[in-house]
Coordinates of C-alpha atoms in Angstrom, one line a residue:
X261 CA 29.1 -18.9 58.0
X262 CA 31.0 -21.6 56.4
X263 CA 31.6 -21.3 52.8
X264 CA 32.5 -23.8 49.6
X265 CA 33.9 -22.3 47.2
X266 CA 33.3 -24.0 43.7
X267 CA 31.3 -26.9 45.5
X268 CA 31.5 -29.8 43.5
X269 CA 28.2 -31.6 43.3
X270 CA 24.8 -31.0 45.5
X271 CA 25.0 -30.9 49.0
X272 CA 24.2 -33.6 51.2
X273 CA 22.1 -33.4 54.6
X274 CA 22.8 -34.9 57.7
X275 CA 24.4 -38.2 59.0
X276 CA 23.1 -40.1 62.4
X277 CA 24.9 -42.5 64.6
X278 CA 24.5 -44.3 67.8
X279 CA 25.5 -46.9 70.3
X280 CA 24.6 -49.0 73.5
X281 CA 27.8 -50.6 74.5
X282 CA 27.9 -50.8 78.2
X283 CA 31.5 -51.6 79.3
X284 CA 32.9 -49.8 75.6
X285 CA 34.4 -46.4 75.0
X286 CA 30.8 -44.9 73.6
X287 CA 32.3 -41.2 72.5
X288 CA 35.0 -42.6 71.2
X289 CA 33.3 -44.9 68.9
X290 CA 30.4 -42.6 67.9
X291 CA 33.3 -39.8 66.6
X292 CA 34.7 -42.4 64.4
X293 CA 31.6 -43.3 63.1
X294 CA 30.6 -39.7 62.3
X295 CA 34.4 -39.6 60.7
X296 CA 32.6 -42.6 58.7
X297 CA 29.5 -39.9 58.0
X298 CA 31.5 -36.7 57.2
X299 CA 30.6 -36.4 53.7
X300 CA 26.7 -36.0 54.3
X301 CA 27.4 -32.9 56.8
X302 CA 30.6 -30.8 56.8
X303 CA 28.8 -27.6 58.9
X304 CA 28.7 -29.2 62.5
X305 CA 29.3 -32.3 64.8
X306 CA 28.1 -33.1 67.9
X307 CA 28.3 -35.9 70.6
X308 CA 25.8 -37.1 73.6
X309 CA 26.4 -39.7 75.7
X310 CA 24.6 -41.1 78.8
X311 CA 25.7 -43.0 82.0
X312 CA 22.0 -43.5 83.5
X313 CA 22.1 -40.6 85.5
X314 CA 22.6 -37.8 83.0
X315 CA 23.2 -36.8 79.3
X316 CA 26.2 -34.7 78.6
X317 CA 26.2 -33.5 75.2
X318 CA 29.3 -31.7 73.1
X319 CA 28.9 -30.0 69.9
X320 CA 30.4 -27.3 67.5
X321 CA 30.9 -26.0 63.8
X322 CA 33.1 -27.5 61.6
X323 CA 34.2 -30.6 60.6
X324 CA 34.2 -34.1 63.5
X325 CA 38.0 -34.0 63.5
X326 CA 38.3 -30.0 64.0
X327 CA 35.3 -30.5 66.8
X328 CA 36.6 -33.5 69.1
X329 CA 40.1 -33.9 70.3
X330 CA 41.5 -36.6 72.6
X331 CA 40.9 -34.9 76.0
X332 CA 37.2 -33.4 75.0
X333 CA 36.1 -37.6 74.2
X334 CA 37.7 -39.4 77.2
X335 CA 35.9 -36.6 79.3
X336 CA 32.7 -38.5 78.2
X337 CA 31.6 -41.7 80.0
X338 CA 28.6 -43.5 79.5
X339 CA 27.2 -46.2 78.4
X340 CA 24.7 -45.3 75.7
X341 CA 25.2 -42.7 73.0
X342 CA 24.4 -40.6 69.7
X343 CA 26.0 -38.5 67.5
X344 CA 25.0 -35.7 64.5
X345 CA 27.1 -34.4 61.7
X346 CA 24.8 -31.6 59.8
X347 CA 24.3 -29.9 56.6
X348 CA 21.6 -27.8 57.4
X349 CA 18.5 -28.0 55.2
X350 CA 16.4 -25.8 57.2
X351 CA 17.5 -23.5 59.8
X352 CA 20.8 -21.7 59.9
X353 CA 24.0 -22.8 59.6
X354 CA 24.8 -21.4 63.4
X355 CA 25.6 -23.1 66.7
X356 CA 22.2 -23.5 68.5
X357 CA 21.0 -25.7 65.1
X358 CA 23.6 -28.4 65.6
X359 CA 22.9 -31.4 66.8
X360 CA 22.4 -33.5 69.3
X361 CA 19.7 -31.4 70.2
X362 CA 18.8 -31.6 74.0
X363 CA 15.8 -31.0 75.5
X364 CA 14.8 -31.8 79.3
X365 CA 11.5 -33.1 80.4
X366 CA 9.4 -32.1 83.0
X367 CA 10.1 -35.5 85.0
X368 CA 13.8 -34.6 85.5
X369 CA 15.0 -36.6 82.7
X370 CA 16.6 -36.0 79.3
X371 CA 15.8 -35.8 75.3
X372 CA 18.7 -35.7 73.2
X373 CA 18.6 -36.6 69.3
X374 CA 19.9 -36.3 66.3
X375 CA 17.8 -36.2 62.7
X376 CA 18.6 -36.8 59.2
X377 CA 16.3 -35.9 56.7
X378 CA 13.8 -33.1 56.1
X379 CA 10.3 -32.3 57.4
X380 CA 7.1 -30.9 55.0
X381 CA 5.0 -30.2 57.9
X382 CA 7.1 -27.9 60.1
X383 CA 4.8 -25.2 60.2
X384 CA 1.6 -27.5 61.4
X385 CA 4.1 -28.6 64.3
X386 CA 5.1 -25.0 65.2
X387 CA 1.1 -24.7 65.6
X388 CA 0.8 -27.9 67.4
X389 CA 3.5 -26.6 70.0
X390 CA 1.7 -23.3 70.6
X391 CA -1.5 -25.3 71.0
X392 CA 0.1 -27.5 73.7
X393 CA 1.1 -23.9 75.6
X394 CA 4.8 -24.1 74.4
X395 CA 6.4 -20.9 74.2
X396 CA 8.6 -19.3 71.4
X397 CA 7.3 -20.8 68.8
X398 CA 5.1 -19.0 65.7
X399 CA 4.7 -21.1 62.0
X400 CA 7.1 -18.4 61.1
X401 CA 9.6 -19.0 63.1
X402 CA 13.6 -19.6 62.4
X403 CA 13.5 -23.3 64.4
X404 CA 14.6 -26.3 62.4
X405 CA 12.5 -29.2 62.3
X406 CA 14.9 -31.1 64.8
X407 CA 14.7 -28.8 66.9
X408 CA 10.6 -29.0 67.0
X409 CA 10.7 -32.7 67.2
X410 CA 13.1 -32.8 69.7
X411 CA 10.6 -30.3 72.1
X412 CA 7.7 -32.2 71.2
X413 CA 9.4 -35.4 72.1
X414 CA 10.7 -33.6 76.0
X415 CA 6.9 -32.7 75.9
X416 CA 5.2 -35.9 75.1
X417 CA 7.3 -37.9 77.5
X418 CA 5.9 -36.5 80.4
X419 CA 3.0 -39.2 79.8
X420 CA 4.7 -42.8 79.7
X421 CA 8.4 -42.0 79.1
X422 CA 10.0 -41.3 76.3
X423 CA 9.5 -44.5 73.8
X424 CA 5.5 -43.9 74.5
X425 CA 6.1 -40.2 73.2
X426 CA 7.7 -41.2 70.5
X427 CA 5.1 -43.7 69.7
X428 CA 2.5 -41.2 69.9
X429 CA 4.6 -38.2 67.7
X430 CA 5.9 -39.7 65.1
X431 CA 3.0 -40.8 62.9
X432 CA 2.4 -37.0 62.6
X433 CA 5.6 -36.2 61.4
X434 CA 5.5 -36.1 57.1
X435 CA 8.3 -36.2 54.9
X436 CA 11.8 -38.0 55.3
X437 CA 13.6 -38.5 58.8
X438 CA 16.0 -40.7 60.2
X439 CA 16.4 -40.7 64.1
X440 CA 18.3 -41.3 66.9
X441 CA 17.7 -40.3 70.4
X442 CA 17.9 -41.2 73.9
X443 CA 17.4 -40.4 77.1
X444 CA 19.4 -41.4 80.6
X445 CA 19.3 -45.2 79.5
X446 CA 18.1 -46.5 76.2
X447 CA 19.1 -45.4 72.7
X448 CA 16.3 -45.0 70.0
X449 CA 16.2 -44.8 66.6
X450 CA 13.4 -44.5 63.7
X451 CA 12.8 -44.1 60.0
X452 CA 9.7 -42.5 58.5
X453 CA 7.4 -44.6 56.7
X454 CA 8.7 -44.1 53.4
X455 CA 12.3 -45.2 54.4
X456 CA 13.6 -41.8 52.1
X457 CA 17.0 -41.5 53.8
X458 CA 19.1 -45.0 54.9
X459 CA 19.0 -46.2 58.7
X460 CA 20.9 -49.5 59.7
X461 CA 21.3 -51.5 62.5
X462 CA 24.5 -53.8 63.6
X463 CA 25.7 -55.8 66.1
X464 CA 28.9 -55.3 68.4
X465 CA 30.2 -57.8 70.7
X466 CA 28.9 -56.1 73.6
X467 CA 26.3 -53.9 72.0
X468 CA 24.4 -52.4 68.9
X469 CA 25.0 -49.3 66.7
X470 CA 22.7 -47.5 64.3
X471 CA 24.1 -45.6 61.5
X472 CA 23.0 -43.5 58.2
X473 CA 25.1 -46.3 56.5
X474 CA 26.5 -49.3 56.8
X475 CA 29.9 -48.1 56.0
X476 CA 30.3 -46.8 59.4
X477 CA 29.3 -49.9 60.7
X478 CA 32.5 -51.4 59.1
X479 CA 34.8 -48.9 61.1
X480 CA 34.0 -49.4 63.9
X481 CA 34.2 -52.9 63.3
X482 CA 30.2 -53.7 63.8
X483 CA 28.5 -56.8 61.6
X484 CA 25.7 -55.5 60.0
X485 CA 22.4 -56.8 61.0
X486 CA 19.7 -55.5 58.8
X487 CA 18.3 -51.9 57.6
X488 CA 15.6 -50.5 60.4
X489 CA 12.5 -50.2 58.3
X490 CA 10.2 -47.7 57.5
X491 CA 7.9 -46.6 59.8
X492 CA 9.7 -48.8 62.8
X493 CA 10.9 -47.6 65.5
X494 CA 13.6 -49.5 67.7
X495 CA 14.2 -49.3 71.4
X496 CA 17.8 -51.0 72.5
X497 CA 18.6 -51.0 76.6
X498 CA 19.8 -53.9 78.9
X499 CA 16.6 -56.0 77.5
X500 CA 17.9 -56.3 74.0
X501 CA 16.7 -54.9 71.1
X502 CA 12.6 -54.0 71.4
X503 CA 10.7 -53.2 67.6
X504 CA 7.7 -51.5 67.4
X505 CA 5.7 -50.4 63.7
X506 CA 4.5 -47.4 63.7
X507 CA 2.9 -46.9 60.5
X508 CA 2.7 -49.1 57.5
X509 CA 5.3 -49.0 55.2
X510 CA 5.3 -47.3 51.7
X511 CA 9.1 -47.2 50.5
X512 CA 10.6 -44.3 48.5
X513 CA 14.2 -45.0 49.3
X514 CA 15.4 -41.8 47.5
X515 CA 17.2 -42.7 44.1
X516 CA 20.1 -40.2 44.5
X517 CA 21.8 -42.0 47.5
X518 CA 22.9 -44.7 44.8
X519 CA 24.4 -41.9 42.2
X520 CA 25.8 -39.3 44.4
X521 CA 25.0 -39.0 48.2
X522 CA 26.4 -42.6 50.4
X523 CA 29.5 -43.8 50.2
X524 CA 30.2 -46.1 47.4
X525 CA 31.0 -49.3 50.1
X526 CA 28.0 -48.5 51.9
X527 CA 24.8 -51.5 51.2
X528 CA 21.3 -49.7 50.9
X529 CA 18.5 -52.1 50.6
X530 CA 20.9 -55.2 49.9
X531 CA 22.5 -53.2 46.9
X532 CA 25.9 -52.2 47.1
X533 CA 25.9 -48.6 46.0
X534 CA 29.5 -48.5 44.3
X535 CA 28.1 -51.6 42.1
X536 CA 25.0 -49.8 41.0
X537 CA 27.2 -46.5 40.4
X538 CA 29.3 -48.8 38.0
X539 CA 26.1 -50.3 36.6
X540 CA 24.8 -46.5 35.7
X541 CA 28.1 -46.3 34.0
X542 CA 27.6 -48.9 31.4
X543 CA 24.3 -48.2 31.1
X544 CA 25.5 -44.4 29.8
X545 CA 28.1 -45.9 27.8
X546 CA 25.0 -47.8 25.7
X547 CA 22.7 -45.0 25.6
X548 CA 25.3 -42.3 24.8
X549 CA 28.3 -43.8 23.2
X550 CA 31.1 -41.5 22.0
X551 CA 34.6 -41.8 20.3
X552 CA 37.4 -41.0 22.3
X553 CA 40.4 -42.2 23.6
X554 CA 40.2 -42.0 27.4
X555 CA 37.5 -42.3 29.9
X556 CA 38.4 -40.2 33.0
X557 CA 36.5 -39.5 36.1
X558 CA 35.8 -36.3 38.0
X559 CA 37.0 -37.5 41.0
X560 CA 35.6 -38.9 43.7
X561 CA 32.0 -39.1 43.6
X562 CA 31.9 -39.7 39.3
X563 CA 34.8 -42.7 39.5
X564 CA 32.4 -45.6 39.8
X565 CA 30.3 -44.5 37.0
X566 CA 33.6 -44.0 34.9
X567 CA 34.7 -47.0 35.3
X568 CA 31.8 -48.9 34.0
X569 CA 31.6 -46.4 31.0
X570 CA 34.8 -47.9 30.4
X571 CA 34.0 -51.0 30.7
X572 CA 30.7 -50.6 28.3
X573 CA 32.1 -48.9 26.1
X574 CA 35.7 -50.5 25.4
X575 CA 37.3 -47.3 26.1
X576 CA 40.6 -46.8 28.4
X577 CA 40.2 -45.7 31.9
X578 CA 42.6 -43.2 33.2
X579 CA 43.2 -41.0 35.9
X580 CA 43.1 -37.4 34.5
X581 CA 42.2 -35.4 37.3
X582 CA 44.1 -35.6 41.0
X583 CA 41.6 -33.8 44.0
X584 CA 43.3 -32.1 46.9
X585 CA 41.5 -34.5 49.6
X586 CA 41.9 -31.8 52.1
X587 CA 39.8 -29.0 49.9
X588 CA 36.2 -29.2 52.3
X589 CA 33.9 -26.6 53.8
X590 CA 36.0 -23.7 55.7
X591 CA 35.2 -21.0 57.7
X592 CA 37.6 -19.3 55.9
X593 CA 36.9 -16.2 53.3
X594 CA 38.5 -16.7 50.5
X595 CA 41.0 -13.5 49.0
X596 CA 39.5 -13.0 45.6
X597 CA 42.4 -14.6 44.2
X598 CA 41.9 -17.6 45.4
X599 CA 38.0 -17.9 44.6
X600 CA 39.2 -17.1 41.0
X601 CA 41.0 -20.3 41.1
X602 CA 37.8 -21.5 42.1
X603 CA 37.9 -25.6 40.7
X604 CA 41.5 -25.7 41.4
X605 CA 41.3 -25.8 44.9
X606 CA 39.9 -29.0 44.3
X607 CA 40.9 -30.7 41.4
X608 CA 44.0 -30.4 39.1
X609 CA 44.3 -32.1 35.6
X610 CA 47.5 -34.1 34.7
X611 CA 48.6 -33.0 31.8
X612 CA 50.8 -35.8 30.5
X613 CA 47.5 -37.7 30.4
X614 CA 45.2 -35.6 28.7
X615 CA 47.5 -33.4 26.3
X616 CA 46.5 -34.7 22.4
X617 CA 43.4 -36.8 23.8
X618 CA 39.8 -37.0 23.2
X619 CA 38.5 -37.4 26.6
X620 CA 35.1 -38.8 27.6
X621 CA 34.7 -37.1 30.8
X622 CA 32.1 -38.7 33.4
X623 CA 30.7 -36.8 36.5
X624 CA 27.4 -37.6 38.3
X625 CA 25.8 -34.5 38.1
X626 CA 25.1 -31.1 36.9
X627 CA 23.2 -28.6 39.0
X628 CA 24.3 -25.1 38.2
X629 CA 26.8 -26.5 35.5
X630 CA 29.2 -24.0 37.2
X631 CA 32.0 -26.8 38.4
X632 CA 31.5 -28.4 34.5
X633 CA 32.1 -25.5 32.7
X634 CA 35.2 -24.3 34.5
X635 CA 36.2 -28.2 34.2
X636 CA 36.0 -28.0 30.1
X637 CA 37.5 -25.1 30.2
X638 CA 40.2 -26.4 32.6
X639 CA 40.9 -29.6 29.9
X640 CA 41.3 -27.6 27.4
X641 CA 43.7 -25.3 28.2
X642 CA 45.8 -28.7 29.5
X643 CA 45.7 -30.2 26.0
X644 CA 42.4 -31.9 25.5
X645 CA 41.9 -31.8 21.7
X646 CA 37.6 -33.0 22.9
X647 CA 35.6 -33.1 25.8
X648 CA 32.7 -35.1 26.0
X649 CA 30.6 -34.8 29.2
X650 CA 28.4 -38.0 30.8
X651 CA 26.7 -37.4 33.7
X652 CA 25.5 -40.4 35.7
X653 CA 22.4 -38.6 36.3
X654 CA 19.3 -37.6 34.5
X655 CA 19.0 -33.7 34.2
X656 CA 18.1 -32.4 37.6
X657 CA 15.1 -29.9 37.6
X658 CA 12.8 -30.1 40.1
X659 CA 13.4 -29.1 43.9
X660 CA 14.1 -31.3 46.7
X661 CA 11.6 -31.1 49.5
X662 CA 13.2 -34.2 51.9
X663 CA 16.5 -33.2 52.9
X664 CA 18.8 -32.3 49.9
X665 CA 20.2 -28.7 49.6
X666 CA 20.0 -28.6 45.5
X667 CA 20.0 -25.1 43.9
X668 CA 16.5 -23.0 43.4
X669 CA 14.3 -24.3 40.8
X670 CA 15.6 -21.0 38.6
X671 CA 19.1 -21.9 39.1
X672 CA 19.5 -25.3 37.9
X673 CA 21.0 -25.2 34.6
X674 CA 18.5 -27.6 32.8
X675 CA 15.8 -24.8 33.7
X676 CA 17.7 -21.8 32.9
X677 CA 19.4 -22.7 29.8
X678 CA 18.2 -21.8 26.1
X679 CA 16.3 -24.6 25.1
X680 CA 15.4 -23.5 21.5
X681 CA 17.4 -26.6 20.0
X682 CA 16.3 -28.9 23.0
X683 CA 17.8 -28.7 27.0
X684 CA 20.2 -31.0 26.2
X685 CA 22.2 -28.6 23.7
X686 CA 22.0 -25.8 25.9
X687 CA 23.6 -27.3 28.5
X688 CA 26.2 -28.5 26.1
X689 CA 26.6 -25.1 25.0
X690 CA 26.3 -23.5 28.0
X691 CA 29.5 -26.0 29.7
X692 CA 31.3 -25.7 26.1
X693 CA 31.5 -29.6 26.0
X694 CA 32.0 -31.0 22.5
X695 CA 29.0 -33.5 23.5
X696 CA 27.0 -34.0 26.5
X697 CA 24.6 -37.4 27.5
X698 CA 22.7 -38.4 30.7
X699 CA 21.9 -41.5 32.0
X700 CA 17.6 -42.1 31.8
X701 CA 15.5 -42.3 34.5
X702 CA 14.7 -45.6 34.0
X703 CA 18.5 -46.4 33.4
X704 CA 19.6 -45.2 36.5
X705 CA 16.5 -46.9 38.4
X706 CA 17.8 -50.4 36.7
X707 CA 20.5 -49.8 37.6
X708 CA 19.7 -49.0 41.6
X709 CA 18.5 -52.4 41.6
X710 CA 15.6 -51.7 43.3
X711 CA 11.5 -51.4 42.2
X712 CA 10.6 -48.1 40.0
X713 CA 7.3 -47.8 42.5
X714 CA 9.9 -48.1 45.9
X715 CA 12.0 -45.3 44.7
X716 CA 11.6 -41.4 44.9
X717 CA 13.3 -39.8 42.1
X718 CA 11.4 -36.5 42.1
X719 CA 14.3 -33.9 41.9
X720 CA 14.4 -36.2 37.8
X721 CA 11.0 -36.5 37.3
X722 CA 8.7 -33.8 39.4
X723 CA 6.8 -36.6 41.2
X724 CA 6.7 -36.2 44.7
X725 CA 5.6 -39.1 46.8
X726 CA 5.2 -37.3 50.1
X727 CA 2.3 -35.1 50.0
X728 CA 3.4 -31.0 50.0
X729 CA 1.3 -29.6 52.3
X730 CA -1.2 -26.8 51.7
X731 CA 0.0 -23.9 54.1
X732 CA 3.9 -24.1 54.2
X733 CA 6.5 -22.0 52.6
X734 CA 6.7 -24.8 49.9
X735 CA 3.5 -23.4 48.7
X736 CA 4.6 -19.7 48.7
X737 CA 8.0 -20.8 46.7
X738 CA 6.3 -22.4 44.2
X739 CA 4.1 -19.4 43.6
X740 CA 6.7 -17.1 43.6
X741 CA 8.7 -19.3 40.8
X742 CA 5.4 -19.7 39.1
X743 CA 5.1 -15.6 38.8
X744 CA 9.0 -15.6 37.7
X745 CA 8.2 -17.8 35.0
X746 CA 5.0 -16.5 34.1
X747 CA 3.2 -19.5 32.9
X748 CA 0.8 -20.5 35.5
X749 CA -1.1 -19.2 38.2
X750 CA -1.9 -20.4 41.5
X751 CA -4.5 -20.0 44.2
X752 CA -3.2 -18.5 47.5
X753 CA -3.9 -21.6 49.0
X754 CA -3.1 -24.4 46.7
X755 CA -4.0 -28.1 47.7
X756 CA -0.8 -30.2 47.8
X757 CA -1.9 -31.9 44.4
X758 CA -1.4 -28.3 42.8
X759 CA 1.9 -27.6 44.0
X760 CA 2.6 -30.8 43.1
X761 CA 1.3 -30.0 40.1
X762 CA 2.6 -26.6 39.6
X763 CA 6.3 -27.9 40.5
X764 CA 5.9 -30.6 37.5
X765 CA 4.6 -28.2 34.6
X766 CA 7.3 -25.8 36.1

């Protein structure tokens, strides 16, 4: 199983990509747009592509560029095709839960398709599935939720082919996805109704490409047309581009793509997400101002936000910490020597910069407070006389239930920290920072440009606004964290407004 050691940050989920280019070099342009996606999956990669008369489909563990090579992408010919790097959020981190997933149909034909995103009704589909007399699969089972979309799909489109299936499925599935599938022919791709996780469409010269994010649009040199809404679903074949609404739209775009998860050149919902990062910045810089004599970032992902703390606050912006570029997910053990090193795999301080100076440090999150504490730590044995922690986040304390792999509930450090003098000072204790500030909620959501109400922010603020359903494991987790901390009780089958509930008191 491939292993981080000292991950910096939370973990992202999944990234989607596809094309309909007849006449273009489909493979090849689908690995570089996953190279475009890398950062929101480092465990697996995988490839279909179509020529009309069959799918052929290549996938593995590890990164796109240790997957693919040269001889396994001009082996590939077709005209239409998708492609999947993968963080798994459910299901293992093993071979048969990469993506593409391929199923075939009962009409001879083909389902492949690649999801981003994260289910809350899994266990209702496992049912469904067994109800339809599909075998191997119990509400207990291991399966991912792509992999019982993808069978429900092969299953559906025995009646009308496989854009009527997916007409007919997808207003049962409930929480976030992003889609793309195909069969022999035509590429597809959806977004659930609450548009959680980014979905875009472009134009190529000869064809069209859907992507997680527009940034991979840009490398592989497609103008962007416009996001693919929620609850849409978009057929693309010799006929064009075909639109259908599936179910009305209620947007929760989820806030933390704009502090952490895209790529800062990537536009979601009109809003360049390295321009709200800086925003966020300056917005910290107002609400928790501190006297020092360098801003400096914690490279990449807290740079942005660094920058406009510097530019709010009037404060020099330096480079104080170099990343090793190379330092990813590895299915390498670590010696024990080297996970003692732990943060400095990744990052290194430069010591010329940061000996004698009080540094205002700015990162864009804290979820275990592991990587922060080793990082004060780290400054201060270069020569930092203070260290003043901003994060470009509010504190996160709630768990994620639509596709991003935080910590448990007991493990994040707001939770688990002594909060007799208030959360905030034991986190600063707990990371040994001279000070410590967050960004608000409502900061950040300013800052996002977008409306509070089209946002879902719940890993800040414990409001979930995709119903938790009443029989999953989500239930049994929050009872079993409710018993750990001993201040509530729950019935053994909760309606979803009392895990939701539950979750927010915990």
């Amino acid at each position: 199983m491939p292993i981080d050691t000292e991950r910096i940050g939370p973990v992202e989920e999944c990234g989607v990509f596809g094309v309909w280019a007849p006449g273009e070099d489909v493979a090849k342009l689908t690995y570089y747009g996953l190279y475009a996606l890398q950062h929101r999956g480092q465990e697996a990669a995988g490839i279909a592509v179509a020529d009309g008369e069959q799918v052929l489909v290549y996938k593995d563990l590890g990164l796109v560029s240790q997957v693919f090579d040269e001889k396994t992408l001009e082996s590939m010919h077709g005209h239409v095709a998708i492609g999947h790097c993968r963080y798994s959020t459910t299901g293992a981190a093993s071979w048969d839960n990469a993506q593409p997933m391929f199923r075939p149909t009962t009409e001879g034909g083909s389902v492949v398709l690649g999801h981003n995103g994260n289910l809350v009704n899994t266990r209702e589909l496992k049912r469904h599935a067994t109800e339809l007399g599909i075998r191997g699969y119990t509400e207990d089972s291991a399966h991912s939720d792509s992999d019982i979309i993808s069978t429900l799909l092969a299953h559906e489109a025995r009646e009308g082919g496989l854009e009527e299936a997916a007409a007919r499925l997808l207003p049962h599935l409930r929480g976030a996805y992003c889609l793309t599938f195909s069969d022999e022919n035509t590429l597809y791709a959806a977004r659930d109704p609450h548009g959680v996780r980014p979905l875009a469409l472009g134009r190529l010269e000869r064809g069209w490409v859907v992507s997680s994010e527009t940034s991979a649009l840009d490398i592989v040199g497609a103008s962007f047309v416009r996001d693919i809404e929620p609850g849409e679903l978009i057929a693309i074949d010799a006929d064009g581009v075909r639109s259908r609404k599936l179910s009305p739209p209620t947007p929760k775009t989820c806030v933390f793509e704009y502090v952490y998860l895209a790529r800062p050149d990537s536009v979601i919902n009109q809003r360049l997400v390295n321009s709200a990062r800086v925003e966020i910045g300056r917005r910290l810089a107002r609400e928790h101002p501190a006297d020092g004599d360098l801003v400096i970032p914690v490279p990449e992902s807290g740079t942005p936000a660094a920058v406009g703390y510097a530019q709010g606050s009037g404060i020099p912006f330096a480079q104080g910490l170099t990343k090793n570029a190379y330092v990813g997910r590895t299915f390498i053990q670590p010696s024990q020597t080297i996970r003692q090193l732990g943060i400095r795999l990744k990052l290194n301080p430069l010591r010329e910069v940061i000996r004698g100076q009080r540094l205002v440090v700015v990162d864009d999150s804290i979820v275990r407070g592991n990587t922060q504490r080793a990082l004060v730590r780290m400054l201060r044995e270069a020569g930092a006389l203070e260290v003043h922690v901003r994060i470009a986040s509010p504190p996160v304390r709630w768990p994620c239930f639509y596709g991003i792999d935080f910590a448990s509930p007991a493990e994040l450090i707001a939770n688990g920290v002594d909060a007799s003098d208030g959360m905030l000072e034991g986190v600063r204790r707990a990371i040994g920072a001279d000070s410590l500030g967050y960004v608000s909620v409502d900061g950040m959501i300013e800052a996002s440009g977008q409306r509070s109400e089209e946002l879902c922010a719940a890993c800040f603020d414990g409001h979930y606004p995709i119903e938790l359903p009443d029989d999953s494991a989500m239930s049994a987790a929050v009872r079993a964290l409710a018993a750990e901390v001993g201040e509530l009780e729950i019935a053994e089958a909760p309606d979803s407004s009392e895990i939701a509930d539950a979750v927010h008191r915990l």
